[in-house]
mmCIF file of C-alpha atoms in Angstrom:
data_model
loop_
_atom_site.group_PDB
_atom_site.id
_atom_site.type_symbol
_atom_site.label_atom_id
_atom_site.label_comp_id
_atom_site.label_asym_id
_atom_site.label_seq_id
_atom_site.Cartn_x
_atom_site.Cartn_y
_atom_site.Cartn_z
ATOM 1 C CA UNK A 1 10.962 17.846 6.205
ATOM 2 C CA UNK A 2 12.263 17.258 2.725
ATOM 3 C CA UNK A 3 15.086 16.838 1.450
ATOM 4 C CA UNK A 4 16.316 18.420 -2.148
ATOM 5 C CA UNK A 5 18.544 17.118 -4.984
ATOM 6 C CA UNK A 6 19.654 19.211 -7.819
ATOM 7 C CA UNK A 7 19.292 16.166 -10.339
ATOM 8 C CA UNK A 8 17.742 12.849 -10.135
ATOM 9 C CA UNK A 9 20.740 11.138 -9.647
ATOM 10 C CA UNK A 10 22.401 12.973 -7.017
ATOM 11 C CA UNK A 11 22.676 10.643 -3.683
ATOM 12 C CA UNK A 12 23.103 14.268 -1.380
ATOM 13 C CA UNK A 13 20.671 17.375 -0.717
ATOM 14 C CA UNK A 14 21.849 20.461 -2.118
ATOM 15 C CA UNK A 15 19.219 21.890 0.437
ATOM 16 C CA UNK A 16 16.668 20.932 3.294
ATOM 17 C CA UNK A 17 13.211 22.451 4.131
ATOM 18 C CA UNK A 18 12.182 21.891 7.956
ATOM 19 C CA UNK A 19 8.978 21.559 8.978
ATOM 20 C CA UNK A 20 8.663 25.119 10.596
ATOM 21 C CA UNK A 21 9.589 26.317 6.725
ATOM 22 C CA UNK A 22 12.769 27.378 6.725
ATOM 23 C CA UNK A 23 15.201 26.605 3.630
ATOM 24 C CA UNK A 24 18.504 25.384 4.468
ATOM 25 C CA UNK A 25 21.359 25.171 1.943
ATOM 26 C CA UNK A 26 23.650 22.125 2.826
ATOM 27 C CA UNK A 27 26.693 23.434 0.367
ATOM 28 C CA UNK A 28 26.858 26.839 2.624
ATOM 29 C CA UNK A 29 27.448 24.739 5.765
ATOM 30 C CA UNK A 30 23.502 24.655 6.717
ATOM 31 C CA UNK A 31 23.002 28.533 6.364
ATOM 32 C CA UNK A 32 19.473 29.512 6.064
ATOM 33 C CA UNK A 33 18.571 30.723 2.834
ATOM 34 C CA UNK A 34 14.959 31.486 3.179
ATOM 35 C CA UNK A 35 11.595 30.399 4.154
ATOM 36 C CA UNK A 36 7.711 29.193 3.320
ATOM 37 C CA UNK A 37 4.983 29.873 4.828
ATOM 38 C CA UNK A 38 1.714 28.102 5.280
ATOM 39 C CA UNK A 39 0.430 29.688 2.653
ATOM 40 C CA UNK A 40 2.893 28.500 0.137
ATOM 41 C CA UNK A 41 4.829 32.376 -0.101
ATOM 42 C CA UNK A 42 8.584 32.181 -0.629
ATOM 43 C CA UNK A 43 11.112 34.462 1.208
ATOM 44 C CA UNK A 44 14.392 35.368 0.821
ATOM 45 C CA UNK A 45 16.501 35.011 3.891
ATOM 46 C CA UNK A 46 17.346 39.020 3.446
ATOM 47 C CA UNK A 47 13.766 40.288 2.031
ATOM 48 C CA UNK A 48 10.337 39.988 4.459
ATOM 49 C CA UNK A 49 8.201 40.189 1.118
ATOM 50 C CA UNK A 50 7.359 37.354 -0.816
ATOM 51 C CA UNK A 51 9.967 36.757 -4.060
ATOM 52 C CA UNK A 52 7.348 33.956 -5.156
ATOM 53 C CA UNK A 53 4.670 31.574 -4.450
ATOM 54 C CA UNK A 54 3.951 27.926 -5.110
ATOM 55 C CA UNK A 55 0.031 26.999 -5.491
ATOM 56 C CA UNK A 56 -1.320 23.655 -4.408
ATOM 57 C CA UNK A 57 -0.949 21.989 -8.169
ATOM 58 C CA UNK A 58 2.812 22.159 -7.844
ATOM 59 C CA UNK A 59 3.460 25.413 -10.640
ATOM 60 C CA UNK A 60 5.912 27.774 -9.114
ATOM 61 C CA UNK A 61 5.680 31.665 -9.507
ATOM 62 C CA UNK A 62 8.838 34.187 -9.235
ATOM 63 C CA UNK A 63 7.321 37.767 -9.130
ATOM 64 C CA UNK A 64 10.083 39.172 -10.533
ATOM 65 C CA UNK A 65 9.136 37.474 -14.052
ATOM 66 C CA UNK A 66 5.786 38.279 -13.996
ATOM 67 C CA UNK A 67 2.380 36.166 -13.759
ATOM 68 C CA UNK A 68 3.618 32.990 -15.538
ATOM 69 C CA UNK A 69 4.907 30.140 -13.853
ATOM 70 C CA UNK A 70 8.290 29.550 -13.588
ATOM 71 C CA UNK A 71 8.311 25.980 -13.385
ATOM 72 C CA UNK A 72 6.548 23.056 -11.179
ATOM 73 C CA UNK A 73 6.955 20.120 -9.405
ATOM 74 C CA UNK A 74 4.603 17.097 -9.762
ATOM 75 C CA UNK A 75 3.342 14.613 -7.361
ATOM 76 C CA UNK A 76 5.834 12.522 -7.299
ATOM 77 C CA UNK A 77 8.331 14.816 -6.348
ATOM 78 C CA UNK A 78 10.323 15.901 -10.003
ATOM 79 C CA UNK A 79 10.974 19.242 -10.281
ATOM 80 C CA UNK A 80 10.635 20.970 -13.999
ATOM 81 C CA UNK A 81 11.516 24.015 -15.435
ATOM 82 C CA UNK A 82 9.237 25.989 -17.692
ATOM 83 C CA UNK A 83 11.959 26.394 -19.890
ATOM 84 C CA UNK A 84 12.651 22.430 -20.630
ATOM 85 C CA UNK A 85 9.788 21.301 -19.051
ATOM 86 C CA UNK A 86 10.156 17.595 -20.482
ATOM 87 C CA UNK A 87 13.392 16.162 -18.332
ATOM 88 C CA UNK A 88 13.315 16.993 -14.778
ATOM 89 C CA UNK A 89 15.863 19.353 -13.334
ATOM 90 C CA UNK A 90 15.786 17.988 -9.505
ATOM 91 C CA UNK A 91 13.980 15.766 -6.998
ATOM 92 C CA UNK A 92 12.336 15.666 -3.552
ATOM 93 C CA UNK A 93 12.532 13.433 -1.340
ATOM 94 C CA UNK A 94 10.252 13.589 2.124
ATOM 95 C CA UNK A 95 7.464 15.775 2.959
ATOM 96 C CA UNK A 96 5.605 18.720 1.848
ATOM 97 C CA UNK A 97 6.987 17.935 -2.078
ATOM 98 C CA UNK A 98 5.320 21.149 -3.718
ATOM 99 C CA UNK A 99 7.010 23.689 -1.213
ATOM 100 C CA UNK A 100 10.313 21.474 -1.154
ATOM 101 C CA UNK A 101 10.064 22.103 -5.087
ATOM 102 C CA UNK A 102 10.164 25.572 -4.651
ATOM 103 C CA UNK A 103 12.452 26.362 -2.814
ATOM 104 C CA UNK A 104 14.836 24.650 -5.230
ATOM 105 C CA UNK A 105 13.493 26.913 -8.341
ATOM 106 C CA UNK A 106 13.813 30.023 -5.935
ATOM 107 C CA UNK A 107 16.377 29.617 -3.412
ATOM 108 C CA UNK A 108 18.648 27.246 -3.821
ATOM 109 C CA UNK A 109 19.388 26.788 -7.423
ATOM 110 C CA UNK A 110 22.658 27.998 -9.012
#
């Protein structure tokens, strides 16, 4: 499970991923928002194709923007955007970091 914050200084999830992969957003009163598979694909809740991917060094894809990463999350659990890059935009806390990560960049962020 891990838990996601929208900045590093927020003290409550904006989201949770469980460990069967599904995305939760905690501001729509636990609605599921998506999921991740085992292979790191991302789903939209609606959609049974893959909107993205996240690879096993953290960078996050969004097919709809093409073959360049989107943004990634490191190993200790900041999440950056491509864009900025240099101050991270969120934070994981828990398990499976990297997936957590991007389901922020994907799913949950506003």
């Amino acid at each position: 499970m891990g838990e996601i914050y929208d900045n590093i200084l927020s003290i409550r999830p904006i989201g949770i991923l469980e460990k069967d992969g599904l995305v939760y957003d905690a501001s729509l009163f636990g609605n599921v928002v998506g999921r991740i598979d085992e292979e790191g694909f991302i789903y939209n809740h609606t959609i049974n194709t893959p909107i993205g991917k996240v690879d096993t060094n953290g960078l996050v894809y969004d097919y709809s923007k093409g073959n360049f990463p989107i943004g990634y999350v490191d190993k200790n659990g900041f999440i950056y955007d491509s864009a900025f890059g240099v101050e991270p935009i969120g934070k994981i806390h828990g398990n499976d970091i990297f997936k957590s990560g991007a389901a922020y960049l994907l799913l949950l962020r506003k």
